[in-house]
Amino acid sequence: MITVFGSINVDVVCRVARIPPPGTTVLGSDYELIPGGKGANQALAARRAGATVRLIGALGDDDISKAALTELEPGGVDLDAVTRRHGTTGVAIITVDESGENTIVVSPGANASASVAQVPTGAFSASDTLLLQMEVPHSENLAVARLANQAGARVVLSIAPFTPLTPKELGPATVIVVNEHEAADLARHLGLSARGDQAVVTALARRLDRTVIATLGPNGAVACGPQGLVQVPALPVTPVDTTGAGDTFAGVLAAFLDEGADLQTAMANAAIAGSLACTRNGAQPSFPTRDEIAAQSG
Ligand code: RIB
């Protein structure tokens, strides 16, 4: 089983011809309210890939909160440990340009109050996987990770959005997932001089003594861990919206690792899923099913 402790947002999405530079105004499309948030996204991506998934997080009691669960509830993610707080729901203001690239500003709202106290007693067993990201307080991430670790569960940490963590602040996470920019930022923060994706993940894995996986957009993903270097390709797709592609990768990766797949297999399926998510609009509505992933894998 997978437990995701993390953010739940509503994405306010506006499509634009080009993302405006600072100090300028552009006209865009009608806005859409789309369920998102890195925690919720990773939970749904793992569920669509076939895993049993529990999400632990927090919503506000404002009107916009209704839009947050429209994919998670019918999607079969266990939401019993999602709480409602007085105040605003997490919201992400997103612009998407004609090439599918985006900018995202997150207003945390209730995510800032997500707490280890919400974790049900006996939540973890040795066969479980805990999936974490950086849109909730990291002190709470670490407290939840310690509970999972005490039970012998696998802990996967997605350092998104990028946060300059020390090795100690990675806690018991044994698998670290970053994108290429986050990998470079983390390497710089740790004083590593490696250049190039393979060299950077190798240096990070050695320094952190953990498996480090970097997603590389159209170039797939690369990892370094106890099994050495692993590289997998992306699908050749024309992106319409890359929002949530990294979350799709992390969720599907966790789903395959949780069912016992090796790292190469888990990454290959995660990269396919991330590519497919780029071919559709929005975060959660774009995540592929297990059958759609299988149809693309050799
Ligand atoms: O990773 C994409 C997500 O980042 C969006 O859904 C948005 O809510 C922000 O959390």
Coordinates of N, CA and C and ligand atoms in Angstrom, one line a residue, residues 7 9-11 35-38 41 91-92 94 104 106 135 243-244 247 283, ligand 1:
S7 N 0.4 17.8 -0.2 CA -0.5 18.9 -0.5 C -1.7 18.6 -1.4
N9 N -4.2 20.9 -3.8 CA -4.5 22.2 -4.3 C -5.6 22.2 -5.3
V10 N -6.1 23.4 -5.6 CA -6.9 23.7 -6.8 C -6.1 24.5 -7.7
D11 N -5.9 24.1 -8.9 CA -5.1 24.8 -9.9 C -6.0 25.8 -10.7
P35 N -8.2 20.1 -10.3 CA -7.6 19.6 -9.1 C -6.1 19.3 -9.3
G36 N -5.3 19.7 -8.3 CA -3.9 19.5 -8.3 C -3.3 19.4 -7.0
G37 N -2.0 19.9 -6.9 CA -1.2 19.7 -5.6 C -0.3 18.5 -5.8
K38 N 0.9 18.7 -5.4 CA 1.9 17.6 -5.7 C 1.5 16.3 -4.9
N41 N -1.7 14.9 -6.6 CA -1.3 14.4 -7.9 C -0.6 13.1 -7.8
V91 N -4.0 26.8 -3.3 CA -4.3 27.1 -4.7 C -3.0 27.4 -5.4
A92 N -3.0 26.9 -6.7 CA -1.8 27.1 -7.5 C -2.3 28.0 -8.7
I94 N -1.5 29.0 -12.2 CA -0.7 28.4 -13.3 C -0.9 29.1 -14.6
I104 N 4.2 28.3 -12.1 CA 3.3 27.9 -11.0 C 3.7 28.7 -9.8
V106 N 2.3 28.8 -5.8 CA 1.4 28.1 -4.9 C 1.1 28.9 -3.7
E135 N 5.5 20.5 -0.4 CA 4.5 21.6 -0.3 C 3.7 21.6 1.1
T243 N 2.2 20.3 -16.9 CA 1.8 20.4 -15.5 C 1.5 19.0 -14.9
G244 N 2.2 18.7 -13.9 CA 2.0 17.4 -13.2 C 2.7 16.2 -13.8
D247 N 4.9 14.8 -11.2 CA 4.2 14.1 -10.1 C 3.7 12.7 -10.7
A283 N -3.4 18.9 -14.6 CA -2.6 17.9 -13.8 C -3.4 16.7 -13.8
Ligands
RIB1 O1 3.5 19.7 -9.9 C1 2.3 20.3 -10.4 C2 1.5 20.8 -9.2 O2 2.3 21.8 -8.6 C3 0.3 21.5 -9.6 O3 -0.9 20.7 -9.7 C4 0.1 22.6 -8.5 O4 -1.0 22.4 -7.7 C5 1.4 22.6 -7.8 O5 1.3 21.9 -6.6

